[in-house]
Coordinates of C-alpha atoms and ligand atoms in Angstrom, one line a residue:
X1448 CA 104.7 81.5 89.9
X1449 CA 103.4 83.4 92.7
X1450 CA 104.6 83.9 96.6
X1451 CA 102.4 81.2 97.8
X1452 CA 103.2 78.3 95.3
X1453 CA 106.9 79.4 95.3
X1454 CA 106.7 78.7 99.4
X1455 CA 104.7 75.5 98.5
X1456 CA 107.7 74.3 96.4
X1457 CA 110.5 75.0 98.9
X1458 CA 108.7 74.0 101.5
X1459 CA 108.2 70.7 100.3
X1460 CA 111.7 70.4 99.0
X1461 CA 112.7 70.8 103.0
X1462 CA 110.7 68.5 103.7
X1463 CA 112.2 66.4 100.9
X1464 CA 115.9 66.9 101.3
X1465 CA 116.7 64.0 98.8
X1466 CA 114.3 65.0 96.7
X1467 CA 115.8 65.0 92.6
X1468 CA 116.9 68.4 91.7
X1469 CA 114.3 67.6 88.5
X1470 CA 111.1 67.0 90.7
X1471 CA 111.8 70.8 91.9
X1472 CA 111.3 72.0 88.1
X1473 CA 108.8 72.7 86.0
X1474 CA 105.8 74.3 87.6
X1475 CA 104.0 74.9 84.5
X1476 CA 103.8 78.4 86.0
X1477 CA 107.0 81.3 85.2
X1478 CA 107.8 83.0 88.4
X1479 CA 107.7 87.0 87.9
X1480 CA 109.5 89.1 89.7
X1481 CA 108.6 91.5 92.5
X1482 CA 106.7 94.4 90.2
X1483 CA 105.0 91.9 88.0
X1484 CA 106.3 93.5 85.0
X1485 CA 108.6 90.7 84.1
X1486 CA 108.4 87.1 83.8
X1487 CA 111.3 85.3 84.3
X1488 CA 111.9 83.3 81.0
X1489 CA 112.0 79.3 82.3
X1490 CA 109.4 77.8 85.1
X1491 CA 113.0 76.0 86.0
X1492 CA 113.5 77.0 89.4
X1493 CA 115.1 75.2 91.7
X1494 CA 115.4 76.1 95.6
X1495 CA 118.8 74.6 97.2
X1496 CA 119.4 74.5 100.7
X1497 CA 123.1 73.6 101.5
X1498 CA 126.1 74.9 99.8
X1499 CA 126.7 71.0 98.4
X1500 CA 123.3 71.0 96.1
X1501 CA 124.0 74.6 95.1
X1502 CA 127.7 73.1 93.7
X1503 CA 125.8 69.9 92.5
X1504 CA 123.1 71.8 90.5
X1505 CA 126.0 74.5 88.9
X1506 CA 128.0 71.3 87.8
X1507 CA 125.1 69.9 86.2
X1508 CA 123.9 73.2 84.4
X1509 CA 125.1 74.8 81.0
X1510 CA 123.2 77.9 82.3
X1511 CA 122.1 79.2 85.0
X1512 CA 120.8 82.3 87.1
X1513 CA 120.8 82.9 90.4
X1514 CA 117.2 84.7 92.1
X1515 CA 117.4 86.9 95.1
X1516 CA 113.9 88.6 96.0
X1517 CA 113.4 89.4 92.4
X1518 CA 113.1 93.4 93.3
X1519 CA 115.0 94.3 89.8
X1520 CA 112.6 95.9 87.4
X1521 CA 115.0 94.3 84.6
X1522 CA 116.3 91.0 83.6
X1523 CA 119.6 91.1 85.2
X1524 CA 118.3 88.1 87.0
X1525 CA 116.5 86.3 84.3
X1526 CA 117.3 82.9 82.3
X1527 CA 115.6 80.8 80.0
X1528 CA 116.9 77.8 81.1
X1529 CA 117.2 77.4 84.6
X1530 CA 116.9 79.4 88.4
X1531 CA 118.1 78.9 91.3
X1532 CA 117.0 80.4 94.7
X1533 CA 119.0 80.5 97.7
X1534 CA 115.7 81.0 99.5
X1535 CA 116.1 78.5 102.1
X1536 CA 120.0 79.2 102.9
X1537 CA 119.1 82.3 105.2
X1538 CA 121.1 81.9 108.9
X1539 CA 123.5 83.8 110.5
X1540 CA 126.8 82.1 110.2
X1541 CA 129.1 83.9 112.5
X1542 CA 128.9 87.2 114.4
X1543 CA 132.2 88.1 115.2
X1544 CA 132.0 91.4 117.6
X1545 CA 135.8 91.9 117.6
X1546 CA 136.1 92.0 114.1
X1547 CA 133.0 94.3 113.7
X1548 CA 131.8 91.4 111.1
X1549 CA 129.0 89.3 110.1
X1550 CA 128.4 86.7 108.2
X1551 CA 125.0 85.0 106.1
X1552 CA 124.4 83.0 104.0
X1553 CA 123.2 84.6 100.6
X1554 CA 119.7 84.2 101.1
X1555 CA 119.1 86.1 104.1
X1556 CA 117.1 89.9 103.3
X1557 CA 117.9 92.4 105.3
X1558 CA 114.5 92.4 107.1
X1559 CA 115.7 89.0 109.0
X1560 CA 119.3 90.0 109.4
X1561 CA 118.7 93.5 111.0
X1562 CA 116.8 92.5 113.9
X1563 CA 119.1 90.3 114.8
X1564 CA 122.0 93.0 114.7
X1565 CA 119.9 94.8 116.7
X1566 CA 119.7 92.4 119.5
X1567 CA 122.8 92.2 120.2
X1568 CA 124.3 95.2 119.7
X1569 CA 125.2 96.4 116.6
X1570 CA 123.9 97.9 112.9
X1571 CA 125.1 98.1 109.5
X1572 CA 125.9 101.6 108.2
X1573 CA 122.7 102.3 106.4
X1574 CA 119.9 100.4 104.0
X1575 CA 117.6 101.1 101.1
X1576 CA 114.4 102.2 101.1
X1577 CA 112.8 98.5 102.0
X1578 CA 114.3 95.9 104.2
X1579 CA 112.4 92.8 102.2
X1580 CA 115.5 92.6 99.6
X1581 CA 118.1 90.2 99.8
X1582 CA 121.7 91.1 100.9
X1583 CA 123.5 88.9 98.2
X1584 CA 121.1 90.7 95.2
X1585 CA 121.2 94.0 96.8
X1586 CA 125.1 93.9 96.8
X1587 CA 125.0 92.2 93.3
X1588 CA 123.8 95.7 92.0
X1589 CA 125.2 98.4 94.3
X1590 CA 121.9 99.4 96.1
X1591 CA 121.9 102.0 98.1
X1592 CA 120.5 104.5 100.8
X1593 CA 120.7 108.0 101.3
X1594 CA 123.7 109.9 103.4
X1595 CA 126.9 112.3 102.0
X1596 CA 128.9 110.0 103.9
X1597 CA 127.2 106.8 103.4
X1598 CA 128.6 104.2 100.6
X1599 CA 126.1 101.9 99.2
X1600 CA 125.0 98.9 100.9
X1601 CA 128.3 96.9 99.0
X1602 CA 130.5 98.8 100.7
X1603 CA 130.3 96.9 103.6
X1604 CA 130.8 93.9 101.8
X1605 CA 134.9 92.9 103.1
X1606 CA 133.9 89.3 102.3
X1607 CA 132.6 87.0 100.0
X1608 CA 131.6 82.7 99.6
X1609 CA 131.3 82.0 95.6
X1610 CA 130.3 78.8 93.9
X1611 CA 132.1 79.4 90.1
X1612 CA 131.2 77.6 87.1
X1613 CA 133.1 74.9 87.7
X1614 CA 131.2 74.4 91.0
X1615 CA 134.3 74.9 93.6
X1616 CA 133.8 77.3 96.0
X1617 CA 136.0 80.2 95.8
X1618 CA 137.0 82.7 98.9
X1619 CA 137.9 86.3 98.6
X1620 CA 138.2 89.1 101.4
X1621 CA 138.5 92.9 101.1
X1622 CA 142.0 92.4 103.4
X1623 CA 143.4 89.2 101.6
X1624 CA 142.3 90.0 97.5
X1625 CA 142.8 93.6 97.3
X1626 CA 141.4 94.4 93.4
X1627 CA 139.6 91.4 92.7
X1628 CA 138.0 91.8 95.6
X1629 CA 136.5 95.1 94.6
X1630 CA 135.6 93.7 91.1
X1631 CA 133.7 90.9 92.4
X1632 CA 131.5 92.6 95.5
X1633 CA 129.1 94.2 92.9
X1634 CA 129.1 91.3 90.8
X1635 CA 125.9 91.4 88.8
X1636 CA 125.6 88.0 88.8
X1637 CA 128.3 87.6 86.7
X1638 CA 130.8 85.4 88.7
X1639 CA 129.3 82.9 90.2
X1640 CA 126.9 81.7 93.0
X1641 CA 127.2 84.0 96.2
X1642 CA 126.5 81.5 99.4
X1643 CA 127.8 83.5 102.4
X1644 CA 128.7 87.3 102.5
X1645 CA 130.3 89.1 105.4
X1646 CA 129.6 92.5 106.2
X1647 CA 130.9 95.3 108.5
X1648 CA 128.6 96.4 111.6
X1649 CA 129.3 98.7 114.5
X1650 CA 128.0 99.3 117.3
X1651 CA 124.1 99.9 117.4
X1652 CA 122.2 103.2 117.1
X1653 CA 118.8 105.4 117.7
X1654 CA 117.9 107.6 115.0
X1655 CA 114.7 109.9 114.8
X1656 CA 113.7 110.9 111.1
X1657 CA 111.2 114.2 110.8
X1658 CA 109.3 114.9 107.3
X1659 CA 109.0 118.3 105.8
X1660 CA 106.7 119.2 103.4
X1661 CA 107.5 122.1 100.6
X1662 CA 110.4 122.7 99.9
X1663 CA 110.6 125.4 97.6
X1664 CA 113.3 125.0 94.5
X1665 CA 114.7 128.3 94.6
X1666 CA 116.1 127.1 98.4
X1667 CA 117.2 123.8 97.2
X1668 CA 119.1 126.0 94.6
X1669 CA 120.8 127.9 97.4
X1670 CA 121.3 125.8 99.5
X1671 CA 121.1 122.3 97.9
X1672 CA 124.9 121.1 100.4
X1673 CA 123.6 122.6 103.3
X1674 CA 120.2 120.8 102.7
X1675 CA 122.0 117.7 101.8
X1676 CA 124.7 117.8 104.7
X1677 CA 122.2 118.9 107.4
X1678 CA 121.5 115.1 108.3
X1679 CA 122.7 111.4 108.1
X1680 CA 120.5 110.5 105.1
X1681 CA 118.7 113.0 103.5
X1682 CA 115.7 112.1 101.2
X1683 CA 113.9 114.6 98.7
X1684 CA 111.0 113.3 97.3
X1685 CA 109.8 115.1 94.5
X1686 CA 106.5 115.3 91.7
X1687 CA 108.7 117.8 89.9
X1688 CA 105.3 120.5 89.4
X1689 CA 104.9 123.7 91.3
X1690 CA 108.9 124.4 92.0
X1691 CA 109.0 122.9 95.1
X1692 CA 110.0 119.4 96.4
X1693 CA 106.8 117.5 98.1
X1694 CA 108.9 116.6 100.9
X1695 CA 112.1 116.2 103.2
X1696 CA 113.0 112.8 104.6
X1697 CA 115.3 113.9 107.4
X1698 CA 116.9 110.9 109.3
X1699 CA 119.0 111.4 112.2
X1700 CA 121.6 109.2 114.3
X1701 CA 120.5 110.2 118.0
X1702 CA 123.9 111.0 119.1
X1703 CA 126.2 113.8 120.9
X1704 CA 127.2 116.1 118.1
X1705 CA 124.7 114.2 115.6
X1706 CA 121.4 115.8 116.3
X1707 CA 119.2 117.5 114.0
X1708 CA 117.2 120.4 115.0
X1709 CA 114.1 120.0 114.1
X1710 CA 112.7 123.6 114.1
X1711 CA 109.0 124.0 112.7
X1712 CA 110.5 125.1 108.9
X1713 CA 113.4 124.1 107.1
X1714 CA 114.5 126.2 104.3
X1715 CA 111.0 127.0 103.2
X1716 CA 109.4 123.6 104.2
X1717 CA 107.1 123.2 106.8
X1718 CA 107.6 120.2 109.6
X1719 CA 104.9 117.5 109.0
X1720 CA 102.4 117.1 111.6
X1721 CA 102.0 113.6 111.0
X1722 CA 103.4 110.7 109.2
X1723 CA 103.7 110.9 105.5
X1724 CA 103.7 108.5 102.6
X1725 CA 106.3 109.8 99.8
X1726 CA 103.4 109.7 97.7
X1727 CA 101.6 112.0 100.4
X1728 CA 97.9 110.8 98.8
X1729 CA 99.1 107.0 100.7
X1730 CA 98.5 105.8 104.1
X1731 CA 101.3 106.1 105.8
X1732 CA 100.8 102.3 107.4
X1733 CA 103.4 101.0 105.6
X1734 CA 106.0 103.7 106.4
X1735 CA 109.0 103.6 109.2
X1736 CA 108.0 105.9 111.8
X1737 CA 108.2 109.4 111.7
X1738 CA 107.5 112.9 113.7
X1739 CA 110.9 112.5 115.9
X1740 CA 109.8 109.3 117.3
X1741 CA 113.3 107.8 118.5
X1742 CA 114.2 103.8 117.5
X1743 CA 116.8 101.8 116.6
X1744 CA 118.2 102.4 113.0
X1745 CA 116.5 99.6 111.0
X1746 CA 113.2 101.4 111.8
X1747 CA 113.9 104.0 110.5
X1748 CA 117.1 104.1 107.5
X1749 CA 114.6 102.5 104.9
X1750 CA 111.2 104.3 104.3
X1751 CA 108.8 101.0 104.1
X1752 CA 108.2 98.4 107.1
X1753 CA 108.8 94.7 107.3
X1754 CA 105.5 93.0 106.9
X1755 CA 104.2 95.8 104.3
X1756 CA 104.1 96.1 100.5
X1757 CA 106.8 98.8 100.0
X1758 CA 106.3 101.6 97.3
X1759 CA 103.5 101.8 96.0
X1760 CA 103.2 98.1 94.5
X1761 CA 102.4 98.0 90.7
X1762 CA 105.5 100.7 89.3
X1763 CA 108.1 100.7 87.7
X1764 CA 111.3 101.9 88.4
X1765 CA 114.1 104.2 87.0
X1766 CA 117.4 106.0 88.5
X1767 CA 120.4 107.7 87.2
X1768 CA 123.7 108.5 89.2
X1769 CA 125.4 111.8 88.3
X1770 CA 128.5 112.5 90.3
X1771 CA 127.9 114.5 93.1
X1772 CA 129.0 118.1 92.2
X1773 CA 126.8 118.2 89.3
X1774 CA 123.5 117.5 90.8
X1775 CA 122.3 120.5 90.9
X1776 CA 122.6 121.3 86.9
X1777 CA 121.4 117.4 86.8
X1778 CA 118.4 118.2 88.8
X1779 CA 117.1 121.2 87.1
X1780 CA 117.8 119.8 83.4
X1781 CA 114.6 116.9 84.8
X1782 CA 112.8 119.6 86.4
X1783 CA 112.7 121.2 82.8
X1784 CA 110.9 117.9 81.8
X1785 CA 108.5 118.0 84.1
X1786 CA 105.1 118.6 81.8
X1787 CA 106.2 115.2 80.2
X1788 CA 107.7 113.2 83.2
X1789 CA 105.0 113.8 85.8
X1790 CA 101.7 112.5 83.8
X1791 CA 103.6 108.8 83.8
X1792 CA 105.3 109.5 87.6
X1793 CA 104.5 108.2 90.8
X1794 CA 107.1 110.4 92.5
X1795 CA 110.8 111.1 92.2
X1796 CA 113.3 110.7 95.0
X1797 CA 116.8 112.0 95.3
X1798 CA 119.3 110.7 97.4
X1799 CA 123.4 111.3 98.1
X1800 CA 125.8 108.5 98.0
X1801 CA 129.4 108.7 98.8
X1802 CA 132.3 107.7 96.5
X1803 CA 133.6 103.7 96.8
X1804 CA 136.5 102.0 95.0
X1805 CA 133.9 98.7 93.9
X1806 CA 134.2 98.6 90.0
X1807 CA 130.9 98.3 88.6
X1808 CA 129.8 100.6 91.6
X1809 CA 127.7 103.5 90.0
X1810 CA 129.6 105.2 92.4
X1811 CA 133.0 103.9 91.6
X1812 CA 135.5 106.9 92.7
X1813 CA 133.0 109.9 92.5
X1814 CA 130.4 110.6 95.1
X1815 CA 127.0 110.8 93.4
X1816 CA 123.4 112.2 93.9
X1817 CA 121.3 109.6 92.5
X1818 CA 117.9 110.9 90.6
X1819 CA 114.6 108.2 90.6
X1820 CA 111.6 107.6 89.6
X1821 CA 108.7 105.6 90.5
X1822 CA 106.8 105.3 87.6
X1823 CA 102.9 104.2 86.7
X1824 CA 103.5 100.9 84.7
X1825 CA 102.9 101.9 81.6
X1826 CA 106.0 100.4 79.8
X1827 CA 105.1 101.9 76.3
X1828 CA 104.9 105.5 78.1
X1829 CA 108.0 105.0 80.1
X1830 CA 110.0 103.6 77.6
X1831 CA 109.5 106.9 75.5
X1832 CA 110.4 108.6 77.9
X1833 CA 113.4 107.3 79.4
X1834 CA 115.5 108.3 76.3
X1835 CA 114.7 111.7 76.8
X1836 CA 115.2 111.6 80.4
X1837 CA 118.7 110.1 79.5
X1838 CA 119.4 112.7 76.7
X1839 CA 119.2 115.2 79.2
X1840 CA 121.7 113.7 81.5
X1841 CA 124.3 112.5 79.1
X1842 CA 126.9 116.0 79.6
X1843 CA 126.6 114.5 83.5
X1844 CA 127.5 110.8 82.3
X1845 CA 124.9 109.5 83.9
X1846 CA 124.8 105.8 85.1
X1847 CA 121.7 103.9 85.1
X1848 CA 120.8 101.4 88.4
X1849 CA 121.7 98.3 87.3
X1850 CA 118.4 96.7 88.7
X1851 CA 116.5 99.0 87.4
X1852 CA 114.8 100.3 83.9
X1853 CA 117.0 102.1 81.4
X1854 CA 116.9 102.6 77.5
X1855 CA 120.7 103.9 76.9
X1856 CA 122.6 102.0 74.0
X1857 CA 124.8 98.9 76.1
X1858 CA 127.8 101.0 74.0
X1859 CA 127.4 103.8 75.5
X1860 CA 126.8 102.4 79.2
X1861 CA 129.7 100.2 78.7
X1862 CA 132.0 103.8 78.2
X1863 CA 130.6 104.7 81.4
X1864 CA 132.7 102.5 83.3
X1865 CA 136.5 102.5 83.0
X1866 CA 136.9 99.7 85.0
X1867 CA 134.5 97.1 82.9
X1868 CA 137.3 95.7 81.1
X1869 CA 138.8 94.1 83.9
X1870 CA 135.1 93.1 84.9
X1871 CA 134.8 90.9 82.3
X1872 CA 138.1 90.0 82.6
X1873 CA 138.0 89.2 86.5
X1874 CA 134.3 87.4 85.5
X1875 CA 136.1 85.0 82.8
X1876 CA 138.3 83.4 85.3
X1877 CA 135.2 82.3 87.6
X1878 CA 133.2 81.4 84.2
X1879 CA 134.8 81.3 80.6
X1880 CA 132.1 79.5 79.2
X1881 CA 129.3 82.3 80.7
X1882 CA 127.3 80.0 82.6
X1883 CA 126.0 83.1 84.7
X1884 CA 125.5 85.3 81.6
X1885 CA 122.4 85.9 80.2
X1886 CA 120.7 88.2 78.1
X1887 CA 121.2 91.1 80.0
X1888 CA 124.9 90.7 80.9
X1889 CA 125.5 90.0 77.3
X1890 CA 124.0 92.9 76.0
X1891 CA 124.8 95.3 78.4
X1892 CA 128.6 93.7 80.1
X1893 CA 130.0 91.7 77.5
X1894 CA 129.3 92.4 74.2
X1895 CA 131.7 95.2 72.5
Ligands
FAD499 C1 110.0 98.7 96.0 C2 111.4 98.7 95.7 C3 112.2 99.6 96.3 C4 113.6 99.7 96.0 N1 114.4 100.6 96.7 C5 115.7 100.7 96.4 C6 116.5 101.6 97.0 O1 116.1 102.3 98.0 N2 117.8 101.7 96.6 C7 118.3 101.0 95.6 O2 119.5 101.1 95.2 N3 117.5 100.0 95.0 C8 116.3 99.9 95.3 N4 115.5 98.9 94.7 C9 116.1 98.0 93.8 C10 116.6 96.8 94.5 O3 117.3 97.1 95.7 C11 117.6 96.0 93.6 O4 116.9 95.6 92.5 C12 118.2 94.7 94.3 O5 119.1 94.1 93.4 C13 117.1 93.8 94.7 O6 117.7 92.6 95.3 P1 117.1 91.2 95.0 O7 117.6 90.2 96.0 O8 115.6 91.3 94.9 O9 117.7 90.9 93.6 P2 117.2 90.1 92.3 O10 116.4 90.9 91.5 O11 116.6 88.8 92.7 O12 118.6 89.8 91.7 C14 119.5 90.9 91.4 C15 120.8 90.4 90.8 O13 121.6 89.8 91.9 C16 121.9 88.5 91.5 N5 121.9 87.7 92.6 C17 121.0 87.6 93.6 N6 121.4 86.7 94.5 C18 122.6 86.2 94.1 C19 123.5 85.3 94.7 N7 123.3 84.6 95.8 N8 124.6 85.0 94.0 C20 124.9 85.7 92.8 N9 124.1 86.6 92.3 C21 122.9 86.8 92.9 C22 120.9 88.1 90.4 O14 121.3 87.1 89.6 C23 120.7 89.4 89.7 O15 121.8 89.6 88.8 C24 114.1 98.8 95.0 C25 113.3 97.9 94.4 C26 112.0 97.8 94.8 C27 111.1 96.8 94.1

C-alpha cells in the first residue's frame, strides 16, 4: 500500500470512528515498508486511534504486529496475519518540566515531537540520522546517533504504556521496575503494544555542525579518540577507496566549554566550503544545515530534514556494533574489503555510542563504534556479501542493528547477548502464547 492510500485509509477511519475494525482490512494492496525492499506479508492493517480499540483489536487477534514508520530494512515488523498502526495516536500527553519528562503516545516521530520540545524549552539528548521515524519503533530497536557520551535514543526511555496479549495495559518506569524495565525499553516488538513512552529532556540547545572533507586513514589511525572525542557527535562517512574517509560530520553544542574550533583542516581534512551530501555527488537540499550555521539541536543532530527523503531513497541498509576499544582493528579489517564492498556501497558511516544497561541494547554494558553501510539494492549482491563482512568482524563479536539487514546464523546472534534469556523470559509473561512474535523474532529471539 503506498503513503497516499495508507492516509486515505486512516483518514477515513477518523472520520469513521465506529467504523468495524474489519472494514479497515483488506486493501487488496500489501503495504511495503520505507525502502521498498519488503512487503509486509498481510494487506491487514488496521489504523487505531485510542488506547480502547488498540486493547479491543489485540483481544480479538491470535497474531498480530505492530507498524511504526516501517524504516526497518528487515521483517522485525512484519506479519502475515494482521498490522496495526498507531499512526493516528501522535499527541503530546504531558510535559512535565520539573521532572525533565515527556510523554507521547506511540505514534508520534520524532520530526513532530522535537519542535515542540523546542518551543518550550527543552531537547532530548540526541537523534538518528532522520527525524521521520517513530519514537516507539526507534526505541523498539535501539537506534541511535553519534556522540562518545551519547546512549542511543532508548536510553532516554524512563517510561513505558504497554497493551500485552491479554489486552490490559501494563505500566513500567525506569524508577519503579528496575530490571524489567531495562528488558522491556528495547523490546523488539516482542512484549506487547507500546501506547505512550516517556522520555528524558533537558533544557534546550544551539549546536553548529562543520563538514570536513578527506580525512586521511593513516590520521584516523593516530588519532582515531582524539578524532572521535573532539565533538558532541562525531560522524565519519566513508567509500572505503583511496585511504581516506570522504568526510567529517562535526556537530557541536554551542556552549561555554563545548565549542569546537573549527580551523580550516582537521587532521588532514580540509573544512568544506559548502554544504555536503554524505554521498558528496547529492544535493545537499535534503541535509540539516551545515558551514557553522548556529540552530537549535533538532536541525542539526540528524543529517536529513523533515519534509525530505532522507538517504538516498532506494538502499539498503547494514550495521554492526563492535565495542568501543576495538574499532580501530574493526575498521581496518572492512577497509581490507574494500575492492568487494564499494562496487555494491552507497557510503559507509561510523558513529560512537556510549555503553547502557537496556538488554537487547547492541550496546548493553560496552560502549560501541557502530560500522554502516548504505547499500545499492541489489539484495543478491549484498547478501553475498554480508557474510563476508560478518566473517571479518566475528573476533570483535559484532552485533547486527536489529532493524537492519544481516546474514549471521540466529545461533550465533543469539550468543551475542547474555542477557536474551531473560528477554524471552521477561517477553513470556506479557505474551505466552507469542501473539507479537513473528517470523523474525522466532528465528532470530526465540528459537534455541
Ligand atoms: C533512511 C534511514 C535512515 C536511518 N538512520 C538510522 C540511524 O541514524 N540510526 C539508527 O540506529 N537507525 C537508523 N535507521 C533505522 C531505523 O531507525 C530503525 O529501523 C527504526 O526501528 C525505525 O523505526 P520505525 O518506527 O520506522 O520502525 P518499524 O520498522 O515500523 O518497526 C520497528 C520495530 O518496532 C516495533 N514497533 C513499532 N512501533 C511499536 C509500538 N507502538 N509498540 C510495539 N512495537 C512497536 C515493530 O513491531 C518492529 O518490531 C534508519 C533507517 C532509514 C530507512
Amino acid at each position: 500500500m503506498n503513503k497516499r492510500a495508507f492516509l486515505k485509509l486512516s483518514s477515513a477511519l477518523v472520520a469513521a470512528p465506529v467504523v468495524s475494525p474489519l472494514l479497515a482490512w483488506a486493501s487488496g494492496e500489501k503495504p511495503k515498508n520505507w525502502a521498498g525492499n519488503l512487503e509486509y506479508g498481510t494487506d491487514r492493517l488496521y489504523p487505531a486511534h485510542s488506547l480502547e480499540r488498540v486493547q479491543e483489536f489485540v483481544r480479538k487477534q491470535t497474531k498480530l504486529k505492530v507498524l511504526g514508520t516501517r524504516h526497518c530494512f528487515n521483517d522485525i515488523a512484519d506479519s502475515t496475519q494482521s498490522l496495526l498502526s498507531l499512526k493516528p495516536m501522535d499527541e503530546v500527553v504531558a510535559l512535565d518540566p520539573r521532572a525533565h519528562a515527556v510523554t507521547v503516545d506511540a505514534g508520534m516521530t520524532y520530526g513532530q515531537l522535537c519542535p515542540y520540545l523546542a518551543r518550550r524549552g527543552f531537547a532530548l539528548h540526541n537523534l538518528a540520522s532522520l527525524p521521520h521515524i517513530s519514537v516507539a519503533g526507534a526505541c523498539s530497536t535501539a537506534t541511535h546517533g553519534s556522540g562518545e557520551r551519547n546512549g542511543n535514543l532508548a536510553t532516554a526511555v524512563s517510561a513505558l504504556e504497554i497493551v500485552n496479549a491479554a489486552g490490559d495495559l501494563v505500566k513500567l518506569s525506569r524508577e519503579g521496575d528496575g530490571e524489567s524495565f531495562r528488558g522491556a525499553v528495547v523490546g523488539l516488538g516482542a512484549l506487547g503494544v507500546i501506547t505512550r513512552i516517556t522520555l528524558d529532556i533537558q533544557p534546550t540547545f544551539t549546536m553548529r555542525q562543520y563538514v570536513y572533507e578527506d580525512l586521511p586513514l593513516s590520521e584516523l589511525k593516530d588519532h582515531f579518540d582524539a578524532i572521535e572525542s573532539s565533538a558532541y557527535s562525531v560522524s565519519l562517512f566513508t567509500d572505503w577507496q583511496k585511504q581516506r574517509l570522504n568526510e567529517v560530520w562535526i556537530k557541536s553544542r554551542v556552549e561555554r566549554g563545548q565549542a569546537f574550533d573549527a580551523q580550516p583542516e582537521f587532521f588532514g581534512a580540509k573544512r568544506a566550503t559548502r554544504n555536503l551530501h554524505p554521498i558528496a555527488e547529492l544535493s545537499a537540499e535534503s541535509c540539516t544545515e551545515q558551514m557553522g550555521v548556529s540552530g537549535p539541536w533538532y536541525e542539526r543532530l540528524p543529517h536529513f530534514r523533515m519534509g525530505f527523503t532522507p538517504s538516498a531513497g532506494k538502499e539498503l541498509q547494514s550495521e554492526y556494533f563492535v565495542p568501543r576499544p576495538q574499532a580501530l582493528p574493526a575498521i581496518l579489517a572492512v577497509e581490507r574489503l574494500r575492492d568487494q564492498v564499494t562496487p555494491h556501497l552507497m557510503i559507509s558511516e561510523i558513529r560512537t555510542i556510549a555503553a547502557d544497561r537496556l538488554w537487547m541494547s547492541p550496546c548493553y554494558r560496552q560502549p560501541c563504534v557502530a560500522i554502516h553501510f548504505a547499500w545499492k539494492q541489489d539484495w543478491p549482491a549484498v547478501r553475498a556479501l554480508l557474510p563476508v563482512i560478518e566473517r571479518e568482524l566475528a573476533p570483535f563479536n559484532a552485533r547486527p542493528h536489529w532493524g537492519k539487514l544481516f546474514t549471521m546464523s540466529p545461533s550465533h546472534l543469539r550468543s551475542l547477548y547474555e542477557r536474551l534469556p531473560d528477554f524471552t523470559r521477561l517477553s513470556r509473561t506479557y505474551d505466552p502464547q507469542g501473539k507479537f512474535r513473528n517470523a523474525f523474532l522466532d528465528r532470530n529471539v526465540f528459537s534455541g
